[in-house]
Amino acid sequence: MEFILAIAIGILFASGIWLVLRPRSFQVIIGLMLLSYATNLFIFITGKLAINQPAFTFSEAAAATELFTDPLPQALVLTAIVIGFATTALYLVVLLGSRGLTGTDHVDGKEREVTHE
Amino acid sequence: MLLLTLIVLPFLGSIAAAFMPTHARNREAWFAGAIALTSLLITLSKYTVIAEGELITFQLEWIAQFGLNLSFRMDGLAWLFTLMIQGICLLVILYARYYMSPKDPVPRFFSFLLAFMGAMLGVVLSGNLIQLVIFWELTSLTSFLLIGYWHHRTDARRGARMAFTVTALGGLCLLAGVILLGQVVGSYELDKVLAARELVVNHDWYLAIFLLIALGALTKSAQFPFHFWLPHAMAAPTPVSAYLHSATMVKAGIFLLMRLWPVLAGTPEWTWIIAGAGAITMLLGAYFAAFQHDLKGLLAYSTISHLGLITCLVGIGTPLAVVAAIFHTINHATFKASLFMAVGIIDHETGTRDLRKLSGIGRYMPYTATLAIVAGAAMAGVPLLNGFLSKEMFFAETLTVGSDRNIWLSVAAVLMGIFGVVYSLRLIKVFFGTFNPTIGITPQEPPRWMRFPAEFLVICCLVVGIFPELSVGLLLSSAAGSVLGDQLPQYNLAIWHGINIPLVMSFVALVGGILTYLEMRRRGVFTRDRTPLVPTWANGKQLFEQALLALTGAMMRLERIFGTRRVQRQVLILVLAALGAFAVIGFSPISLDAAQPSSELTIPFALLWLVGGACAIAAAALAKYHRLASLILAGGTGIVVCLTFLWFSAPDLALTQLMVETVTTLLLLLGLRWLPPRLMQGKPTLRKIARRSRDFIIAIIAGLGMTLISLVVMFNPSSSRISAFFLERALSEGGGSNVVNVLLVDFRALDTLGEITVLGVVAITVYALLRRFRPAPESVGAPLQQLDPIDPAARQTVPDQVSHGYLLVPSVYISAILPITFLIAVYFFMRGHNLPGGGFVAGLIFSVGLMMQYMLSGTAWVELKSRLQPHRWVSAGLLIAAATGIGAWFVGYPLLTSHTAHVTLPGIGEIHLPSAFMFDLGVFVAVVGTTMLIITALAHQALRSTRFVTSGVVTPPPPYQEDQ
């Protein structure tokens, strides 16, 4: 289980990094999405990987730590997900505006070189 | 408390003065004068207390955990400086009232002047070294503003910048020195530092401490080799020069040396460096002063020379030298301020300060002439004036340095005296001789009250010169006593001590000066353009400018080599830097063998991630030419992430991820419409392939690294005691059983409040950016899909859409579902505190419901029917959340403390009502507002463009080509 998750994070991260290094703004936005999945998962696994132990403490007597998953990374990730949405939206609008203003979707605002067909 | 008033009053006055009308010269002057006078009276009222040798202190807690308090302390030395700062400030204000032209924006002037006074008072009254440095830098800053007051003039800007660069750099050195000193002593309190001489002097760091502090003091007091800024600071208005460069700013360095004299002085380093710098400075200053053509330049260099004299005295370090230093500080302040004022009057009345043009103006302004001549004589050290007394004390002290055979310092002192007489004579000369009519104006006496400040100061010179013991005896002994403690020597402030060596030296300097002056005049040395015997390259200003230029040039070259404006390159550097940092830190704590895999390999989970990983890789591969496919694939990965959260007991995360995924995909779909298609172009060049391979390798390395880190993290679980705290307290103190939700709305509510604020800011930014949105020209026209006759909307005009909606049947259907969606949102919201749900999720569900309406009924139709104003939702949400948090204040708890109430309602039963519920409501409303504002702002663009198309100006859509 741990290995699957670790490899998954690695794949998401590698795909994200690859895309972030690409020149086209849409590639970068997809890359940022994948990177944020990977990062959220990574923050999430710093808690404990518990199955069927959601952090719902219905009675005070049963509030023994080992019966529950770690709620703190979850709260952090929840915040991160929502903020991620906001930054994606902001990036998208900047992307569109840049495309309209510069006439290219290269992240530098201009093409790297004249493409030879 | 009075001490605090002394500091705060000028700053308050400064703020008030800044807001007065631009040309209210009189009101400004009265106001500033009242502030200065009040402060001065407070100081004077403390005279008796201080004269008895008492210490006035005042402490205010500041950053107690670092041992830093706001600490003010007034002893004899501080009192004397305070008196000078306030007294001369008052005189300068009066003088400036007449000096400043009605056209000058005076509020700025008086505001800066008062702020400067406050900063100076802060320096002399600080009882804490760090605090002293802060005020010290404030004086640099305010003096920068004052010197550059006429900022339309290049010389003023340059002079201000130079003064600021030099003194602020010195200030940084001083800060470093003071921190070291504080570390050695164990306290930054002045009282403790002053008592720790043995500890400091014998410490290994002594040299470093001393050098850093000396750098601070010597730059501020314009000592060689940092003297060059002072003459250029003369571009300031003359009242500023009179204030800053006679009594205050440049004296701060000397004050600091005197203040720290008990701790640092008495070592060979101290004597050599301080006295050496002082001796060189006083000689050079006097020499240069003699050859200036600008009256203010002459005064500037003479100031440098006199500061050198005082520094030299402090450096000599005998108790009597310290007394002489303090005495000369007072005397210099009085005669130099009055001379600056006299020069300002001359400038004001004749329009020039050029010594070669000015001549014989004494007959037109006899009164001013008398004042300037007396002050000039004091500067030259003529008997019966104050300058004579302290200079003679200085001569006496130079004799004590070294052995009897070592007379170099005495020779230097006499030389300085000779040149002092020369430049004083040059100054006085402007009043005699024949009047030079080419200056074009016939000068006349200035107004009565413009003369008064100089008059007052000249009378002080005379009184001190004739009755020294009576006038300043007590003042001097209390000031010197606070520096020297029980080492205070016996001295006699009489004019006549009998015929002795110092008197002979004074006499030699006077007569020698007069003879030198006459000889030089005969040879015409004074009319030369350059100072004789000085090589052209030895020009402080030029060297400084060159150094600055070289520095900025080097930085720009560095930026060209290592910097880039290309985002792609920047991201690459960022990624590489992260990898590099990772490589440096390394994997030392890796211990996989000791770890216990907590759960065995499960096939379904592996399959799940097979899909998720494939989706991610495919999304990466397709993002360039097949954006829609890539977006859908990325969404697939998102769903797998969501399922993973669900798998590992995080239902709240899964819910939020699902909803955010939906909204983000919708958003990007809306955005895709404005991105013209990108078509595959032939074969990639070799360079492109190389670049891609490089990035591919980087990506693989990064992915592997993350895999490894993840493994390390998972196999070394941390026993988080914080989490246990939350689990134990969620129900009992937060009043909710969903710990994650309680964390968000209660324990970490401030965090959440910040987060929804960010959301609101982003939403409004997006909205603002889209208001001026100019889409790519290729995408202005309606996309091909909309022109396809199969699409009912292709034939629809905007009015059509407004009346019927976009797709009639689905939109009726979705309208029917809408209330149910809302109900689901309310359900998730209500149960959020105890079960999966909460404000975020509910807000997103609510928004998705609305968005479906937009999609199926068309933007125009919805915008006509609905009254939804997302801006108001955003602000309302923020207000609700903040008000709930602030509410805790009114019942005496800290911000965002929550309270749980259980209300039993008939028919419904017990209702769980924590105040966090209201907070969550705010989150809900803010989330709805944010998502709706972003999505509708983007969706609305399509409407604008459709209107554009239907109004007849149809741009032909670009030739649509199937993606290869």
Short mmCIF file of N, CA, C and O in Angstrom, two decimals, chain A residues 14-84:
data_model
loop_
_atom_site.label_atom_id
_atom_site.label_comp_id
_atom_site.label_asym_id
_atom_site.label_seq_id
_atom_site.Cartn_x
_atom_site.Cartn_y
_atom_site.Cartn_z
N ALA A 14 6.31 13.76 -11.25
CA ALA A 14 7.12 13.81 -12.46
C ALA A 14 6.33 14.41 -13.61
O ALA A 14 6.82 15.28 -14.34
N SER A 15 5.08 13.95 -13.78
CA SER A 15 4.25 14.50 -14.86
C SER A 15 4.08 15.99 -14.67
O SER A 15 4.15 16.77 -15.64
N GLY A 16 3.83 16.39 -13.42
CA GLY A 16 3.64 17.81 -13.14
C GLY A 16 4.88 18.62 -13.46
O GLY A 16 4.81 19.65 -14.14
N ILE A 17 6.03 18.13 -13.03
CA ILE A 17 7.28 18.87 -13.27
C ILE A 17 7.55 18.98 -14.77
O ILE A 17 7.89 20.04 -15.29
N TRP A 18 7.35 17.87 -15.45
CA TRP A 18 7.55 17.88 -16.91
C TRP A 18 6.67 18.97 -17.54
O TRP A 18 7.14 19.78 -18.34
N LEU A 19 5.41 19.02 -17.13
CA LEU A 19 4.51 19.99 -17.75
C LEU A 19 4.87 21.42 -17.36
O LEU A 19 4.76 22.33 -18.17
N VAL A 20 5.27 21.58 -16.12
CA VAL A 20 5.60 22.94 -15.65
C VAL A 20 6.80 23.49 -16.43
O VAL A 20 6.91 24.69 -16.65
N LEU A 21 7.67 22.59 -16.88
CA LEU A 21 8.83 23.04 -17.63
C LEU A 21 8.53 23.28 -19.10
O LEU A 21 9.39 23.72 -19.85
N ARG A 22 7.32 22.98 -19.54
CA ARG A 22 6.96 23.16 -20.95
C ARG A 22 6.70 24.63 -21.27
O ARG A 22 6.41 25.42 -20.36
N PRO A 23 6.76 24.99 -22.54
CA PRO A 23 6.60 26.40 -22.88
C PRO A 23 5.16 26.89 -22.98
O PRO A 23 4.91 28.09 -22.90
N ARG A 24 4.18 26.02 -23.17
CA ARG A 24 2.83 26.51 -23.43
C ARG A 24 2.05 26.69 -22.15
O ARG A 24 2.08 25.82 -21.27
N SER A 25 1.34 27.79 -22.05
CA SER A 25 0.72 28.11 -20.76
C SER A 25 -0.30 27.07 -20.34
O SER A 25 -0.47 26.81 -19.15
N PHE A 26 -0.97 26.45 -21.31
CA PHE A 26 -1.96 25.46 -20.89
C PHE A 26 -1.28 24.23 -20.30
O PHE A 26 -1.77 23.63 -19.36
N GLN A 27 -0.12 23.90 -20.87
CA GLN A 27 0.64 22.79 -20.29
C GLN A 27 1.00 23.09 -18.85
O GLN A 27 0.90 22.23 -17.97
N VAL A 28 1.38 24.34 -18.60
CA VAL A 28 1.78 24.70 -17.25
C VAL A 28 0.61 24.61 -16.29
O VAL A 28 0.75 24.15 -15.15
N ILE A 29 -0.58 25.01 -16.75
CA ILE A 29 -1.72 24.98 -15.81
C ILE A 29 -2.09 23.54 -15.46
O ILE A 29 -2.36 23.21 -14.30
N ILE A 30 -2.04 22.64 -16.45
CA ILE A 30 -2.30 21.23 -16.15
C ILE A 30 -1.19 20.69 -15.23
O ILE A 30 -1.45 19.95 -14.28
N GLY A 31 0.03 21.13 -15.51
CA GLY A 31 1.14 20.72 -14.67
C GLY A 31 0.95 21.15 -13.23
O GLY A 31 1.19 20.38 -12.29
N LEU A 32 0.48 22.38 -13.05
CA LEU A 32 0.25 22.86 -11.68
C LEU A 32 -0.84 22.04 -11.00
O LEU A 32 -0.76 21.75 -9.80
N MET A 33 -1.86 21.68 -11.77
CA MET A 33 -2.93 20.84 -11.18
C MET A 33 -2.35 19.51 -10.69
O MET A 33 -2.61 19.07 -9.57
N LEU A 34 -1.55 18.87 -11.57
CA LEU A 34 -0.98 17.58 -11.18
C LEU A 34 -0.04 17.73 -9.99
O LEU A 34 -0.05 16.92 -9.06
N LEU A 35 0.75 18.82 -10.01
CA LEU A 35 1.65 19.06 -8.89
C LEU A 35 0.88 19.24 -7.60
O LEU A 35 1.30 18.76 -6.53
N SER A 36 -0.26 19.92 -7.67
CA SER A 36 -0.98 20.14 -6.42
C SER A 36 -1.63 18.85 -5.94
O SER A 36 -1.72 18.63 -4.74
N TYR A 37 -2.05 17.97 -6.87
CA TYR A 37 -2.52 16.65 -6.41
C TYR A 37 -1.41 15.95 -5.64
O TYR A 37 -1.62 15.42 -4.54
N ALA A 38 -0.23 15.94 -6.27
CA ALA A 38 0.90 15.22 -5.65
C ALA A 38 1.21 15.82 -4.28
O ALA A 38 1.40 15.09 -3.30
N THR A 39 1.25 17.14 -4.22
CA THR A 39 1.61 17.79 -2.96
C THR A 39 0.55 17.54 -1.89
O THR A 39 0.86 17.25 -0.74
N ASN A 40 -0.72 17.62 -2.29
CA ASN A 40 -1.79 17.36 -1.32
C ASN A 40 -1.69 15.94 -0.78
O ASN A 40 -1.82 15.72 0.42
N LEU A 41 -1.45 14.99 -1.70
CA LEU A 41 -1.29 13.60 -1.24
C LEU A 41 -0.12 13.49 -0.29
O LEU A 41 -0.19 12.79 0.72
N PHE A 42 0.95 14.19 -0.62
CA PHE A 42 2.14 14.10 0.22
C PHE A 42 1.88 14.64 1.62
O PHE A 42 2.25 14.03 2.62
N ILE A 43 1.20 15.79 1.68
CA ILE A 43 0.86 16.32 3.01
C ILE A 43 -0.03 15.33 3.74
O ILE A 43 0.11 15.07 4.93
N PHE A 44 -0.94 14.75 2.96
CA PHE A 44 -1.89 13.82 3.55
C PHE A 44 -1.19 12.62 4.19
O PHE A 44 -1.56 12.20 5.29
N ILE A 45 -0.16 12.06 3.51
CA ILE A 45 0.48 10.86 4.05
C ILE A 45 1.37 11.15 5.25
O ILE A 45 1.85 10.22 5.89
N THR A 46 1.61 12.44 5.58
CA THR A 46 2.38 12.69 6.79
C THR A 46 1.57 12.34 8.04
O THR A 46 2.12 12.19 9.11
N GLY A 47 0.25 12.22 7.86
CA GLY A 47 -0.57 11.67 8.95
C GLY A 47 -0.43 10.17 8.91
O GLY A 47 0.54 9.64 8.38
N LYS A 48 -1.42 9.46 9.46
CA LYS A 48 -1.23 8.01 9.35
C LYS A 48 -2.23 7.44 8.34
O LYS A 48 -3.32 7.98 8.17
N LEU A 49 -1.81 6.37 7.67
CA LEU A 49 -2.65 5.77 6.65
C LEU A 49 -3.60 4.79 7.33
O LEU A 49 -3.27 3.63 7.54
N ALA A 50 -4.76 5.26 7.71
CA ALA A 50 -5.68 4.41 8.44
C ALA A 50 -6.89 4.12 7.58
O ALA A 50 -7.38 5.00 6.87
N ILE A 51 -7.34 2.89 7.62
CA ILE A 51 -8.54 2.54 6.87
C ILE A 51 -9.68 2.39 7.86
O ILE A 51 -9.52 1.81 8.94
N ASN A 52 -10.81 2.98 7.48
CA ASN A 52 -12.01 2.92 8.34
C ASN A 52 -11.81 3.51 9.73
O ASN A 52 -12.31 2.99 10.72
N GLN A 53 -11.03 4.54 9.81
CA GLN A 53 -10.87 5.21 11.10
C GLN A 53 -11.03 6.72 10.96
O GLN A 53 -10.16 7.48 11.37
N PRO A 54 -12.09 7.19 10.35
CA PRO A 54 -12.22 8.65 10.18
C PRO A 54 -12.28 9.33 11.54
O PRO A 54 -12.71 8.75 12.53
N ALA A 55 -11.86 10.56 11.56
CA ALA A 55 -11.74 11.27 12.83
C ALA A 55 -13.08 11.85 13.29
O ALA A 55 -13.30 13.05 13.23
N PHE A 56 -13.96 10.96 13.68
CA PHE A 56 -15.24 11.41 14.24
C PHE A 56 -15.33 10.93 15.68
O PHE A 56 -15.55 9.76 15.95
N THR A 57 -15.14 11.80 16.59
CA THR A 57 -15.16 11.43 18.00
C THR A 57 -16.54 11.63 18.57
O THR A 57 -16.88 12.72 19.03
N PHE A 58 -17.35 10.55 18.48
CA PHE A 58 -18.75 10.74 18.86
C PHE A 58 -18.96 10.79 20.35
O PHE A 58 -19.91 11.36 20.84
N SER A 59 -18.09 10.15 21.10
CA SER A 59 -18.24 10.28 22.56
C SER A 59 -16.88 10.57 23.16
O SER A 59 -15.85 10.16 22.62
N GLU A 60 -16.92 11.27 24.24
CA GLU A 60 -15.65 11.73 24.80
C GLU A 60 -14.82 10.58 25.34
O GLU A 60 -13.60 10.63 25.33
N ALA A 61 -15.50 9.52 25.79
CA ALA A 61 -14.77 8.41 26.38
C ALA A 61 -13.92 7.71 25.33
O ALA A 61 -12.83 7.24 25.61
N ALA A 62 -14.43 7.69 24.08
CA ALA A 62 -13.77 6.89 23.05
C ALA A 62 -12.68 7.67 22.33
O ALA A 62 -12.21 7.24 21.30
N ALA A 63 -12.31 8.80 22.87
CA ALA A 63 -11.38 9.66 22.15
C ALA A 63 -9.94 9.20 22.28
O ALA A 63 -9.05 9.98 22.52
N ALA A 64 -9.71 7.91 22.13
CA ALA A 64 -8.34 7.42 22.18
C ALA A 64 -7.68 7.62 20.81
O ALA A 64 -8.28 7.33 19.78
N THR A 65 -6.49 8.13 20.83
CA THR A 65 -5.84 8.57 19.60
C THR A 65 -5.68 7.45 18.58
O THR A 65 -5.88 7.65 17.40
N GLU A 66 -5.37 6.25 19.06
CA GLU A 66 -5.00 5.22 18.09
C GLU A 66 -6.21 4.72 17.29
O GLU A 66 -6.05 4.03 16.30
N LEU A 67 -7.41 5.07 17.75
CA LEU A 67 -8.59 4.62 17.02
C LEU A 67 -8.91 5.51 15.82
O LEU A 67 -9.77 5.20 15.03
N PHE A 68 -8.22 6.62 15.72
CA PHE A 68 -8.59 7.57 14.69
C PHE A 68 -7.42 7.92 13.79
O PHE A 68 -6.26 7.82 14.19
N THR A 69 -7.77 8.37 12.61
CA THR A 69 -6.74 8.87 11.72
C THR A 69 -6.31 10.25 12.21
O THR A 69 -6.95 10.85 13.07
N ASP A 70 -5.20 10.73 11.67
CA ASP A 70 -4.67 12.02 12.11
C ASP A 70 -5.44 13.15 11.44
O ASP A 70 -5.39 13.30 10.21
N PRO A 71 -6.15 13.98 12.19
CA PRO A 71 -6.98 14.99 11.54
C PRO A 71 -6.21 16.22 11.05
O PRO A 71 -6.69 16.92 10.17
N LEU A 72 -5.03 16.45 11.60
CA LEU A 72 -4.35 17.71 11.29
C LEU A 72 -3.95 17.82 9.81
O LEU A 72 -4.30 18.82 9.16
N PRO A 73 -3.25 16.80 9.23
CA PRO A 73 -2.92 16.93 7.80
C PRO A 73 -4.17 17.08 6.95
O PRO A 73 -4.16 17.78 5.94
N GLN A 74 -5.24 16.43 7.38
CA GLN A 74 -6.48 16.53 6.59
C GLN A 74 -6.99 17.95 6.55
O GLN A 74 -7.39 18.46 5.50
N ALA A 75 -6.94 18.61 7.71
CA ALA A 75 -7.41 19.99 7.74
C ALA A 75 -6.52 20.86 6.85
O ALA A 75 -7.01 21.72 6.10
N LEU A 76 -5.22 20.60 6.90
CA LEU A 76 -4.30 21.39 6.08
C LEU A 76 -4.57 21.16 4.59
O LEU A 76 -4.61 22.09 3.79
N VAL A 77 -4.77 19.89 4.22
CA VAL A 77 -5.00 19.58 2.82
C VAL A 77 -6.32 20.19 2.34
O VAL A 77 -6.41 20.72 1.23
N LEU A 78 -7.32 20.15 3.22
CA LEU A 78 -8.61 20.73 2.82
C LEU A 78 -8.43 22.20 2.46
O LEU A 78 -8.92 22.67 1.42
N THR A 79 -7.71 22.89 3.30
CA THR A 79 -7.43 24.29 2.99
C THR A 79 -6.68 24.40 1.66
O THR A 79 -6.99 25.24 0.82
N ALA A 80 -5.69 23.50 1.49
CA ALA A 80 -4.86 23.58 0.29
C ALA A 80 -5.69 23.35 -0.98
O ALA A 80 -5.48 24.00 -2.00
N ILE A 81 -6.63 22.42 -0.90
CA ILE A 81 -7.45 22.13 -2.09
C ILE A 81 -8.22 23.38 -2.52
O ILE A 81 -8.24 23.76 -3.69
N VAL A 82 -8.84 24.02 -1.53
CA VAL A 82 -9.67 25.17 -1.87
C VAL A 82 -8.81 26.32 -2.40
O VAL A 82 -9.14 26.97 -3.40
N ILE A 83 -7.66 26.54 -1.73
CA ILE A 83 -6.77 27.60 -2.22
C ILE A 83 -6.26 27.27 -3.62
O ILE A 83 -6.11 28.13 -4.47
N GLY A 84 -6.01 25.96 -3.85
CA GLY A 84 -5.56 25.53 -5.16
C GLY A 84 -6.54 25.92 -6.25
O GLY A 84 -6.14 26.37 -7.33
#
